[in-house]
Amino acid sequence: AKADGGGCFRLFEREMDAKVQTRRALELDLRIAFRNNEFELFFQPLVQLAGGRLSGFEALIRWRHPGRGLVPPGDFITIAEEIGLILPLGEWVLHEACREAASWPDDIKVAVNLSSEQFKSGAALAGAVTEALSASGLPARRLELEITESVLLAESAETLATLHQLRALGLSVSLDDFGTGYSSLSYLRKFPFDKIKIDQSFVRELSTRSDCTAIVRAVADLARTLGMATVAEGVETLDQMHALRELGCVEGQGYLFSRPVPAADVLGLIHDHQTV
Ligand code: C2E
Ligand code: CA
Ligand code: CA
Ligand code: CA
């Protein structure tokens, strides 16, 4: 048994070594990737549930790794935050998203995800946004910034000030992944958001769990009272779309409408959507 345990431990050590090495390699690769322009934005449409109009696209980052292929953000955003790469990477995303959106029809918006690290930089963030808008010529009203609930946990006077500063630029701010974090409905009264994005975990369980239905209805009702719109994420079926519309969600996003597509496919998608 003793030999066994030792063997297991050595195996464990080797696995740890392998994990540490993979992680180190990924960190190094990430820094090089930024210099080599290996990042790309994909875009996924947001669709109005009543009437079906396409109202905008969310920009979603991808890493085109020379060896690994297309790497999803879940595999590298946290590391980019930890090694301090998220600020330059986030600025790149802002510039790229605004530049692309400037070539779309004027009634189509673009939504950009912000890391809480970017949000914490406050005035620097407002500066970066202003620069991305002026460099691209995109009117501020066509830009939406998406932040998650984790941002709201920070010092609330500063958070509030940053939110006001951003909205004063003329853009809109959405609360992303609503329902997954620590915030409650009371946050919606306290912070000025234009949109609430209801997390896909609620949408997925709509038909099987009545509490999900109740939550979505409560969020949509309160949001409407406060003058905010609601977006349902992860809409995959027609049944979900119909249920969400009944519950008062304004917009939907998900594979039912389209997967995220490369920038080159956006105009085609807008055109096809209009002619459906
Ligand atoms: P998110 O902001 O909640 O983005 C929605 C995610 O759900 C995307 O995953 C999208 O591809 C996926 N999705 C969309 N529709 C469906 C559906 O019908 N079913 C299912 N199962 N999934 C759907 P993705 O692109 O892998 O992005 C993951 C997360 O990475 C994002 O979650 C966001 O938090 C983060 N992220 C993406 N791009 C950026 C970025 O430019 N900057 C920062 N800071 N974070 C980003
Ligand atoms: Ca988002
Ligand atoms: Ca989300
Ligand atoms: Ca998410």
mmCIF file of C-alpha atoms and ligand atoms in Angstrom:
data_model
loop_
_atom_site.group_PDB
_atom_site.id
_atom_site.type_symbol
_atom_site.label_atom_id
_atom_site.label_comp_id
_atom_site.label_asym_id
_atom_site.label_seq_id
_atom_site.Cartn_x
_atom_site.Cartn_y
_atom_site.Cartn_z
ATOM 1 C CA ALA A 1 0.000 0.000 0.000
ATOM 2 C CA LYS A 2 2.909 2.259 0.815
ATOM 3 C CA ALA A 3 4.496 1.774 -2.581
ATOM 4 C CA ASP A 4 1.123 2.388 -4.124
ATOM 5 C CA GLY A 5 0.696 5.670 -2.285
ATOM 6 C CA GLY A 6 4.173 6.786 -3.338
ATOM 7 C CA GLY A 7 3.387 5.878 -6.899
ATOM 8 C CA CYS A 8 0.176 7.843 -6.747
ATOM 9 C CA PHE A 9 1.968 10.793 -5.272
ATOM 10 C CA ARG A 10 4.634 10.748 -7.985
ATOM 11 C CA LEU A 11 1.862 10.522 -10.560
ATOM 12 C CA PHE A 12 0.136 13.443 -8.848
ATOM 13 C CA GLU A 13 3.389 15.435 -8.885
ATOM 14 C CA ARG A 14 3.884 14.718 -12.552
ATOM 15 C CA GLU A 15 0.335 15.823 -13.260
ATOM 16 C CA MET A 16 0.859 19.017 -11.282
ATOM 17 C CA ASP A 17 4.074 19.646 -13.201
ATOM 18 C CA ALA A 18 2.202 19.139 -16.425
ATOM 19 C CA LYS A 19 -0.537 21.558 -15.317
ATOM 20 C CA VAL A 20 1.961 24.212 -14.223
ATOM 21 C CA GLN A 21 3.827 23.798 -17.493
ATOM 22 C CA THR A 22 0.662 24.050 -19.584
ATOM 23 C CA ARG A 23 -0.296 27.160 -17.677
ATOM 24 C CA ARG A 24 3.190 28.721 -18.096
ATOM 25 C CA ALA A 25 3.139 27.904 -21.783
ATOM 26 C CA LEU A 26 -0.306 29.481 -22.094
ATOM 27 C CA GLU A 27 0.851 32.668 -20.323
ATOM 28 C CA LEU A 28 3.834 32.998 -22.625
ATOM 29 C CA ASP A 29 1.708 32.175 -25.677
ATOM 30 C CA LEU A 30 -0.829 34.832 -24.645
ATOM 31 C CA ARG A 31 1.733 37.611 -24.481
ATOM 32 C CA ILE A 32 3.122 36.590 -27.876
ATOM 33 C CA ALA A 33 -0.396 36.228 -29.266
ATOM 34 C CA PHE A 34 -1.184 39.829 -28.392
ATOM 35 C CA ARG A 35 1.927 41.073 -30.185
ATOM 36 C CA ASN A 36 1.199 38.811 -33.164
ATOM 37 C CA ASN A 37 -2.424 39.861 -33.534
ATOM 38 C CA GLU A 38 -3.809 36.376 -33.031
ATOM 39 C CA PHE A 39 -7.115 37.580 -31.544
ATOM 40 C CA GLU A 40 -10.343 37.875 -33.503
ATOM 41 C CA LEU A 41 -13.837 39.064 -32.741
ATOM 42 C CA PHE A 42 -16.875 36.965 -33.558
ATOM 43 C CA PHE A 43 -20.342 38.536 -33.486
ATOM 44 C CA GLN A 44 -23.658 37.105 -32.319
ATOM 45 C CA PRO A 45 -26.978 38.825 -33.132
ATOM 46 C CA LEU A 46 -29.477 40.200 -30.616
ATOM 47 C CA VAL A 47 -33.029 39.917 -31.875
ATOM 48 C CA GLN A 48 -36.213 41.659 -30.737
ATOM 49 C CA LEU A 49 -38.644 38.982 -29.550
ATOM 50 C CA ALA A 50 -41.691 40.895 -30.720
ATOM 51 C CA GLY A 51 -41.345 41.513 -34.455
ATOM 52 C CA GLY A 52 -38.037 39.715 -34.895
ATOM 53 C CA ARG A 53 -35.947 42.735 -35.836
ATOM 54 C CA LEU A 54 -32.184 42.299 -35.527
ATOM 55 C CA SER A 55 -31.054 45.098 -33.215
ATOM 56 C CA GLY A 56 -27.359 44.473 -32.691
ATOM 57 C CA PHE A 57 -24.453 42.102 -32.218
ATOM 58 C CA GLU A 58 -22.400 41.110 -29.192
ATOM 59 C CA ALA A 59 -18.647 40.982 -29.836
ATOM 60 C CA LEU A 60 -17.088 37.759 -28.510
ATOM 61 C CA ILE A 61 -13.327 37.336 -28.527
ATOM 62 C CA ARG A 62 -11.565 34.278 -29.979
ATOM 63 C CA TRP A 63 -7.887 33.388 -30.050
ATOM 64 C CA ARG A 64 -6.691 31.867 -33.300
ATOM 65 C CA HIS A 65 -3.815 29.852 -31.823
ATOM 66 C CA PRO A 66 -1.315 28.609 -34.426
ATOM 67 C CA GLY A 67 -1.277 25.116 -32.877
ATOM 68 C CA ARG A 68 -4.524 24.749 -30.963
ATOM 69 C CA GLY A 69 -6.937 26.321 -33.422
ATOM 70 C CA LEU A 70 -9.759 28.591 -32.249
ATOM 71 C CA VAL A 71 -9.556 28.997 -28.453
ATOM 72 C CA PRO A 72 -12.713 30.215 -26.611
ATOM 73 C CA PRO A 73 -12.495 33.135 -24.132
ATOM 74 C CA GLY A 74 -13.263 30.874 -21.175
ATOM 75 C CA ASP A 75 -9.802 29.361 -21.643
ATOM 76 C CA PHE A 76 -7.802 32.587 -21.557
ATOM 77 C CA ILE A 77 -9.673 35.662 -20.227
ATOM 78 C CA THR A 78 -8.959 34.802 -16.569
ATOM 79 C CA ILE A 79 -5.267 34.286 -17.327
ATOM 80 C CA ALA A 80 -5.173 37.539 -19.292
ATOM 81 C CA GLU A 81 -6.640 39.243 -16.201
ATOM 82 C CA GLU A 82 -4.081 37.641 -13.901
ATOM 83 C CA ILE A 83 -1.036 38.541 -15.999
ATOM 84 C CA GLY A 84 -2.160 42.119 -16.576
ATOM 85 C CA LEU A 85 -2.885 41.663 -20.267
ATOM 86 C CA ILE A 86 -6.606 42.362 -19.992
ATOM 87 C CA LEU A 87 -6.291 46.164 -20.154
ATOM 88 C CA PRO A 88 -4.463 46.282 -23.514
ATOM 89 C CA LEU A 89 -6.527 43.331 -24.778
ATOM 90 C CA GLY A 90 -9.741 45.032 -23.651
ATOM 91 C CA GLU A 91 -8.743 48.225 -25.465
ATOM 92 C CA TRP A 92 -8.076 46.203 -28.590
ATOM 93 C CA VAL A 93 -11.553 44.655 -28.324
ATOM 94 C CA LEU A 94 -13.159 48.095 -27.945
ATOM 95 C CA HIS A 95 -11.329 49.504 -30.970
ATOM 96 C CA GLU A 96 -11.957 46.457 -33.135
ATOM 97 C CA ALA A 97 -15.653 46.181 -32.214
ATOM 98 C CA CYS A 98 -16.292 49.894 -32.873
ATOM 99 C CA ARG A 99 -14.344 49.762 -36.145
ATOM 100 C CA GLU A 100 -16.401 46.801 -37.399
ATOM 101 C CA ALA A 101 -19.721 48.259 -36.222
ATOM 102 C CA ALA A 102 -19.015 51.532 -38.030
ATOM 103 C CA SER A 103 -19.380 49.603 -41.317
ATOM 104 C CA TRP A 104 -22.824 48.191 -40.405
ATOM 105 C CA PRO A 105 -26.219 49.872 -40.965
ATOM 106 C CA ASP A 106 -26.810 52.800 -38.630
ATOM 107 C CA ASP A 107 -29.607 51.111 -36.653
ATOM 108 C CA ILE A 108 -27.454 48.118 -35.658
ATOM 109 C CA LYS A 109 -25.632 48.331 -32.321
ATOM 110 C CA VAL A 110 -22.560 46.567 -30.999
ATOM 111 C CA ALA A 111 -22.178 45.198 -27.467
ATOM 112 C CA VAL A 112 -18.728 44.823 -25.904
ATOM 113 C CA ASN A 113 -17.892 42.758 -22.810
ATOM 114 C CA LEU A 114 -15.835 44.509 -20.155
ATOM 115 C CA SER A 115 -13.671 42.718 -17.616
ATOM 116 C CA SER A 116 -14.138 43.920 -14.047
ATOM 117 C CA GLU A 117 -10.436 44.884 -14.209
ATOM 118 C CA GLN A 118 -11.262 47.335 -16.985
ATOM 119 C CA PHE A 119 -14.229 48.652 -15.082
ATOM 120 C CA LYS A 120 -12.086 49.221 -11.980
ATOM 121 C CA SER A 121 -9.792 51.487 -14.008
ATOM 122 C CA GLY A 122 -12.633 54.068 -14.000
ATOM 123 C CA ALA A 123 -11.497 57.250 -15.735
ATOM 124 C CA ALA A 124 -8.982 55.293 -17.863
ATOM 125 C CA LEU A 125 -11.890 53.188 -19.145
ATOM 126 C CA ALA A 126 -13.900 56.266 -20.108
ATOM 127 C CA GLY A 127 -10.792 57.517 -21.930
ATOM 128 C CA ALA A 128 -10.320 54.251 -23.805
ATOM 129 C CA VAL A 129 -13.991 54.182 -24.818
ATOM 130 C CA THR A 130 -13.886 57.797 -26.022
ATOM 131 C CA GLU A 131 -10.797 57.015 -28.080
ATOM 132 C CA ALA A 132 -12.325 53.904 -29.649
ATOM 133 C CA LEU A 133 -15.432 55.894 -30.599
ATOM 134 C CA SER A 134 -13.536 58.784 -32.148
ATOM 135 C CA ALA A 135 -11.025 56.546 -33.984
ATOM 136 C CA SER A 136 -13.868 54.530 -35.560
ATOM 137 C CA GLY A 137 -16.381 57.311 -36.025
ATOM 138 C CA LEU A 138 -19.034 55.134 -34.364
ATOM 139 C CA PRO A 139 -21.717 57.245 -32.636
ATOM 140 C CA ALA A 140 -21.820 56.501 -28.892
ATOM 141 C CA ARG A 141 -25.529 55.605 -29.085
ATOM 142 C CA ARG A 142 -24.565 52.508 -31.098
ATOM 143 C CA LEU A 143 -22.261 51.138 -28.388
ATOM 144 C CA GLU A 144 -23.378 48.990 -25.457
ATOM 145 C CA LEU A 145 -20.993 47.943 -22.710
ATOM 146 C CA GLU A 146 -21.689 44.714 -20.829
ATOM 147 C CA ILE A 147 -20.542 44.341 -17.246
ATOM 148 C CA THR A 148 -21.182 41.506 -14.824
ATOM 149 C CA GLU A 149 -22.543 41.589 -11.307
ATOM 150 C CA SER A 150 -19.072 41.086 -9.804
ATOM 151 C CA VAL A 151 -18.392 44.728 -10.658
ATOM 152 C CA LEU A 152 -21.244 45.819 -8.372
ATOM 153 C CA LEU A 153 -19.627 44.254 -5.339
ATOM 154 C CA ALA A 154 -16.769 46.742 -5.422
ATOM 155 C CA GLU A 155 -16.850 50.148 -3.712
ATOM 156 C CA SER A 156 -20.318 51.285 -4.664
ATOM 157 C CA ALA A 157 -19.819 55.072 -4.767
ATOM 158 C CA GLU A 158 -16.992 54.627 -7.269
ATOM 159 C CA THR A 159 -18.931 52.027 -9.213
ATOM 160 C CA LEU A 160 -21.870 54.375 -9.453
ATOM 161 C CA ALA A 161 -19.627 57.255 -10.542
ATOM 162 C CA THR A 162 -18.012 55.138 -13.280
ATOM 163 C CA LEU A 163 -21.427 54.000 -14.526
ATOM 164 C CA HIS A 164 -22.641 57.596 -14.700
ATOM 165 C CA GLN A 165 -19.437 58.694 -16.426
ATOM 166 C CA LEU A 166 -19.854 56.017 -19.112
ATOM 167 C CA ARG A 167 -23.528 56.754 -19.691
ATOM 168 C CA ALA A 168 -22.748 60.459 -19.938
ATOM 169 C CA LEU A 169 -20.769 59.592 -23.092
ATOM 170 C CA GLY A 170 -24.096 58.620 -24.672
ATOM 171 C CA LEU A 171 -23.623 54.862 -24.763
ATOM 172 C CA SER A 172 -25.663 52.263 -22.906
ATOM 173 C CA VAL A 173 -24.663 49.812 -20.209
ATOM 174 C CA SER A 174 -26.009 46.285 -19.739
ATOM 175 C CA LEU A 175 -25.843 44.066 -16.676
ATOM 176 C CA ASP A 176 -24.605 40.699 -17.972
ATOM 177 C CA ASP A 177 -25.247 37.165 -16.632
ATOM 178 C CA PHE A 178 -27.959 38.449 -14.301
ATOM 179 C CA GLY A 179 -28.923 35.924 -11.644
ATOM 180 C CA THR A 180 -25.605 34.081 -11.441
ATOM 181 C CA GLY A 181 -23.737 36.363 -9.042
ATOM 182 C CA TYR A 182 -24.322 37.901 -5.694
ATOM 183 C CA SER A 183 -26.480 40.823 -6.608
ATOM 184 C CA SER A 184 -30.172 40.949 -5.985
ATOM 185 C CA LEU A 185 -33.117 42.774 -7.432
ATOM 186 C CA SER A 186 -32.263 45.696 -5.141
ATOM 187 C CA TYR A 187 -29.135 46.369 -7.233
ATOM 188 C CA LEU A 188 -31.368 47.159 -10.155
ATOM 189 C CA ARG A 189 -32.823 50.108 -8.272
ATOM 190 C CA LYS A 190 -29.462 51.345 -7.152
ATOM 191 C CA PHE A 191 -27.473 51.209 -10.384
ATOM 192 C CA PRO A 192 -28.474 52.817 -13.691
ATOM 193 C CA PHE A 193 -28.486 50.095 -16.348
ATOM 194 C CA ASP A 194 -30.143 50.283 -19.726
ATOM 195 C CA LYS A 195 -30.491 46.509 -20.080
ATOM 196 C CA ILE A 196 -30.493 43.385 -17.977
ATOM 197 C CA LYS A 197 -29.213 40.208 -19.621
ATOM 198 C CA ILE A 198 -30.842 37.193 -17.976
ATOM 199 C CA ASP A 199 -28.336 34.366 -17.740
ATOM 200 C CA GLN A 200 -28.793 31.353 -19.981
ATOM 201 C CA SER A 201 -29.088 28.997 -16.993
ATOM 202 C CA PHE A 202 -32.606 30.395 -16.373
ATOM 203 C CA VAL A 203 -33.557 30.109 -20.024
ATOM 204 C CA ARG A 204 -32.371 26.492 -20.241
ATOM 205 C CA GLU A 205 -34.669 25.401 -17.385
ATOM 206 C CA LEU A 206 -37.737 27.421 -18.420
ATOM 207 C CA SER A 207 -39.851 24.439 -19.459
ATOM 208 C CA THR A 208 -38.854 22.196 -16.544
ATOM 209 C CA ARG A 209 -38.695 24.502 -13.540
ATOM 210 C CA SER A 210 -41.516 26.835 -12.603
ATOM 211 C CA ASP A 211 -39.206 28.897 -10.356
ATOM 212 C CA CYS A 212 -37.193 29.874 -13.455
ATOM 213 C CA THR A 213 -40.376 31.111 -15.104
ATOM 214 C CA ALA A 214 -41.245 33.110 -11.984
ATOM 215 C CA ILE A 215 -37.761 34.631 -11.780
ATOM 216 C CA VAL A 216 -37.684 35.661 -15.429
ATOM 217 C CA ARG A 217 -41.147 37.227 -15.094
ATOM 218 C CA ALA A 218 -40.151 39.099 -11.907
ATOM 219 C CA VAL A 219 -36.944 40.438 -13.478
ATOM 220 C CA ALA A 220 -38.717 41.505 -16.669
ATOM 221 C CA ASP A 221 -41.510 43.235 -14.693
ATOM 222 C CA LEU A 222 -39.138 45.086 -12.386
ATOM 223 C CA ALA A 223 -36.837 46.040 -15.260
ATOM 224 C CA ARG A 224 -39.774 47.477 -17.193
ATOM 225 C CA THR A 225 -40.878 49.476 -14.147
ATOM 226 C CA LEU A 226 -37.359 50.891 -13.857
ATOM 227 C CA GLY A 227 -37.184 51.703 -17.566
ATOM 228 C CA MET A 228 -34.725 48.947 -18.437
ATOM 229 C CA ALA A 229 -34.995 46.348 -21.197
ATOM 230 C CA THR A 230 -34.447 42.627 -20.644
ATOM 231 C CA VAL A 231 -32.455 40.315 -22.864
ATOM 232 C CA ALA A 232 -32.618 36.532 -22.575
ATOM 233 C CA GLU A 233 -29.340 34.744 -23.258
ATOM 234 C CA GLY A 234 -28.896 31.227 -24.633
ATOM 235 C CA VAL A 235 -32.202 31.004 -26.516
ATOM 236 C CA GLU A 236 -31.986 27.692 -28.371
ATOM 237 C CA THR A 237 -35.580 26.663 -29.116
ATOM 238 C CA LEU A 238 -38.765 28.231 -30.485
ATOM 239 C CA ASP A 239 -40.597 27.164 -27.313
ATOM 240 C CA GLN A 240 -38.110 29.145 -25.213
ATOM 241 C CA MET A 241 -38.472 32.146 -27.505
ATOM 242 C CA HIS A 242 -42.266 32.124 -27.248
ATOM 243 C CA ALA A 243 -42.191 31.664 -23.459
ATOM 244 C CA LEU A 244 -39.686 34.502 -23.038
ATOM 245 C CA ARG A 245 -41.785 36.816 -25.165
ATOM 246 C CA GLU A 246 -44.855 36.014 -23.025
ATOM 247 C CA LEU A 247 -42.832 36.701 -19.877
ATOM 248 C CA GLY A 248 -41.977 40.181 -21.131
ATOM 249 C CA CYS A 249 -38.382 39.825 -22.349
ATOM 250 C CA VAL A 250 -37.616 42.400 -24.999
ATOM 251 C CA GLU A 251 -34.689 40.787 -26.775
ATOM 252 C CA GLY A 252 -33.140 37.356 -27.190
ATOM 253 C CA GLN A 253 -29.761 36.010 -28.104
ATOM 254 C CA GLY A 254 -28.806 32.413 -28.808
ATOM 255 C CA TYR A 255 -28.205 29.580 -31.231
ATOM 256 C CA LEU A 256 -31.872 29.688 -32.315
ATOM 257 C CA PHE A 257 -31.109 32.952 -34.111
ATOM 258 C CA SER A 258 -27.430 32.367 -34.893
ATOM 259 C CA ARG A 259 -24.155 31.174 -33.431
ATOM 260 C CA PRO A 260 -21.448 33.821 -33.136
ATOM 261 C CA VAL A 261 -20.056 34.460 -36.656
ATOM 262 C CA PRO A 262 -16.785 35.944 -37.977
ATOM 263 C CA ALA A 263 -16.837 39.692 -38.716
ATOM 264 C CA ALA A 264 -16.865 38.992 -42.460
ATOM 265 C CA ASP A 265 -20.249 37.246 -42.166
ATOM 266 C CA VAL A 266 -22.091 39.993 -40.266
ATOM 267 C CA LEU A 267 -23.431 41.987 -43.229
ATOM 268 C CA GLY A 268 -24.644 38.791 -44.922
ATOM 269 C CA LEU A 269 -26.422 37.783 -41.737
ATOM 270 C CA ILE A 270 -28.131 41.182 -41.471
ATOM 271 C CA HIS A 271 -29.227 40.908 -45.090
ATOM 272 C CA ASP A 272 -30.531 37.317 -44.756
ATOM 273 C CA HIS A 273 -32.377 38.242 -41.579
ATOM 274 C CA GLN A 274 -34.191 41.090 -43.321
ATOM 275 C CA THR A 275 -35.320 38.881 -46.173
ATOM 276 C CA VAL A 276 -36.515 35.920 -44.056
HETATM 277 P P1 C2E B 1 -21.131 36.000 -22.168
HETATM 278 O O1 C2E B 1 -20.841 37.456 -22.216
HETATM 279 O O2 C2E B 1 -22.230 35.557 -21.289
HETATM 280 O O3 C2E B 1 -21.385 35.571 -23.691
HETATM 281 C C1 C2E B 1 -22.343 34.633 -24.091
HETATM 282 C C2 C2E B 1 -21.720 33.269 -24.280
HETATM 283 O O4 C2E B 1 -22.759 32.320 -24.522
HETATM 284 C C3 C2E B 1 -20.784 33.177 -25.487
HETATM 285 O O5 C2E B 1 -19.746 32.242 -25.191
HETATM 286 C C4 C2E B 1 -21.716 32.634 -26.570
HETATM 287 O O6 C2E B 1 -21.022 31.980 -27.613
HETATM 288 C C5 C2E B 1 -22.526 31.660 -25.742
HETATM 289 N N1 C2E B 1 -23.844 31.413 -26.356
HETATM 290 C C6 C2E B 1 -24.573 32.225 -27.133
HETATM 291 N N2 C2E B 1 -25.744 31.674 -27.464
HETATM 292 C C7 C2E B 1 -25.779 30.452 -26.881
HETATM 293 C C8 C2E B 1 -26.749 29.390 -26.860
HETATM 294 O O7 C2E B 1 -27.826 29.461 -27.456
HETATM 295 N N3 C2E B 1 -26.421 28.281 -26.135
HETATM 296 C C9 C2E B 1 -25.238 28.169 -25.471
HETATM 297 N N4 C2E B 1 -24.999 27.060 -24.789
HETATM 298 N N5 C2E B 1 -24.298 29.161 -25.462
HETATM 299 C C10 C2E B 1 -24.576 30.296 -26.170
HETATM 300 P P2 C2E B 1 -18.209 32.580 -25.497
HETATM 301 O O8 C2E B 1 -18.101 33.317 -26.796
HETATM 302 O O9 C2E B 1 -17.444 31.320 -25.318
HETATM 303 O O10 C2E B 1 -17.839 33.611 -24.361
HETATM 304 C C11 C2E B 1 -17.781 33.211 -23.004
HETATM 305 C C12 C2E B 1 -17.590 34.389 -22.095
HETATM 306 O O11 C2E B 1 -16.295 34.990 -22.285
HETATM 307 C C13 C2E B 1 -18.577 35.524 -22.321
HETATM 308 O O12 C2E B 1 -19.806 35.189 -21.723
HETATM 309 C C14 C2E B 1 -17.856 36.667 -21.664
HETATM 310 O O13 C2E B 1 -18.049 36.652 -20.270
HETATM 311 C C15 C2E B 1 -16.396 36.351 -21.964
HETATM 312 N N6 C2E B 1 -15.940 37.179 -23.105
HETATM 313 C C16 C2E B 1 -16.143 37.011 -24.435
HETATM 314 N N7 C2E B 1 -15.564 37.975 -25.160
HETATM 315 C C17 C2E B 1 -14.983 38.826 -24.261
HETATM 316 C C18 C2E B 1 -14.231 40.037 -24.379
HETATM 317 O O14 C2E B 1 -14.006 40.584 -25.480
HETATM 318 N N8 C2E B 1 -13.793 40.599 -23.217
HETATM 319 C C19 C2E B 1 -14.061 40.049 -21.993
HETATM 320 N N9 C2E B 1 -13.590 40.661 -20.906
HETATM 321 N N10 C2E B 1 -14.765 38.917 -21.850
HETATM 322 C C20 C2E B 1 -15.217 38.299 -22.967
HETATM 323 CA CA CA B 2 -21.825 39.311 -22.514
HETATM 324 CA CA CA B 3 -23.925 36.662 -20.490
HETATM 325 CA CA CA B 4 -21.245 34.290 -19.078
#
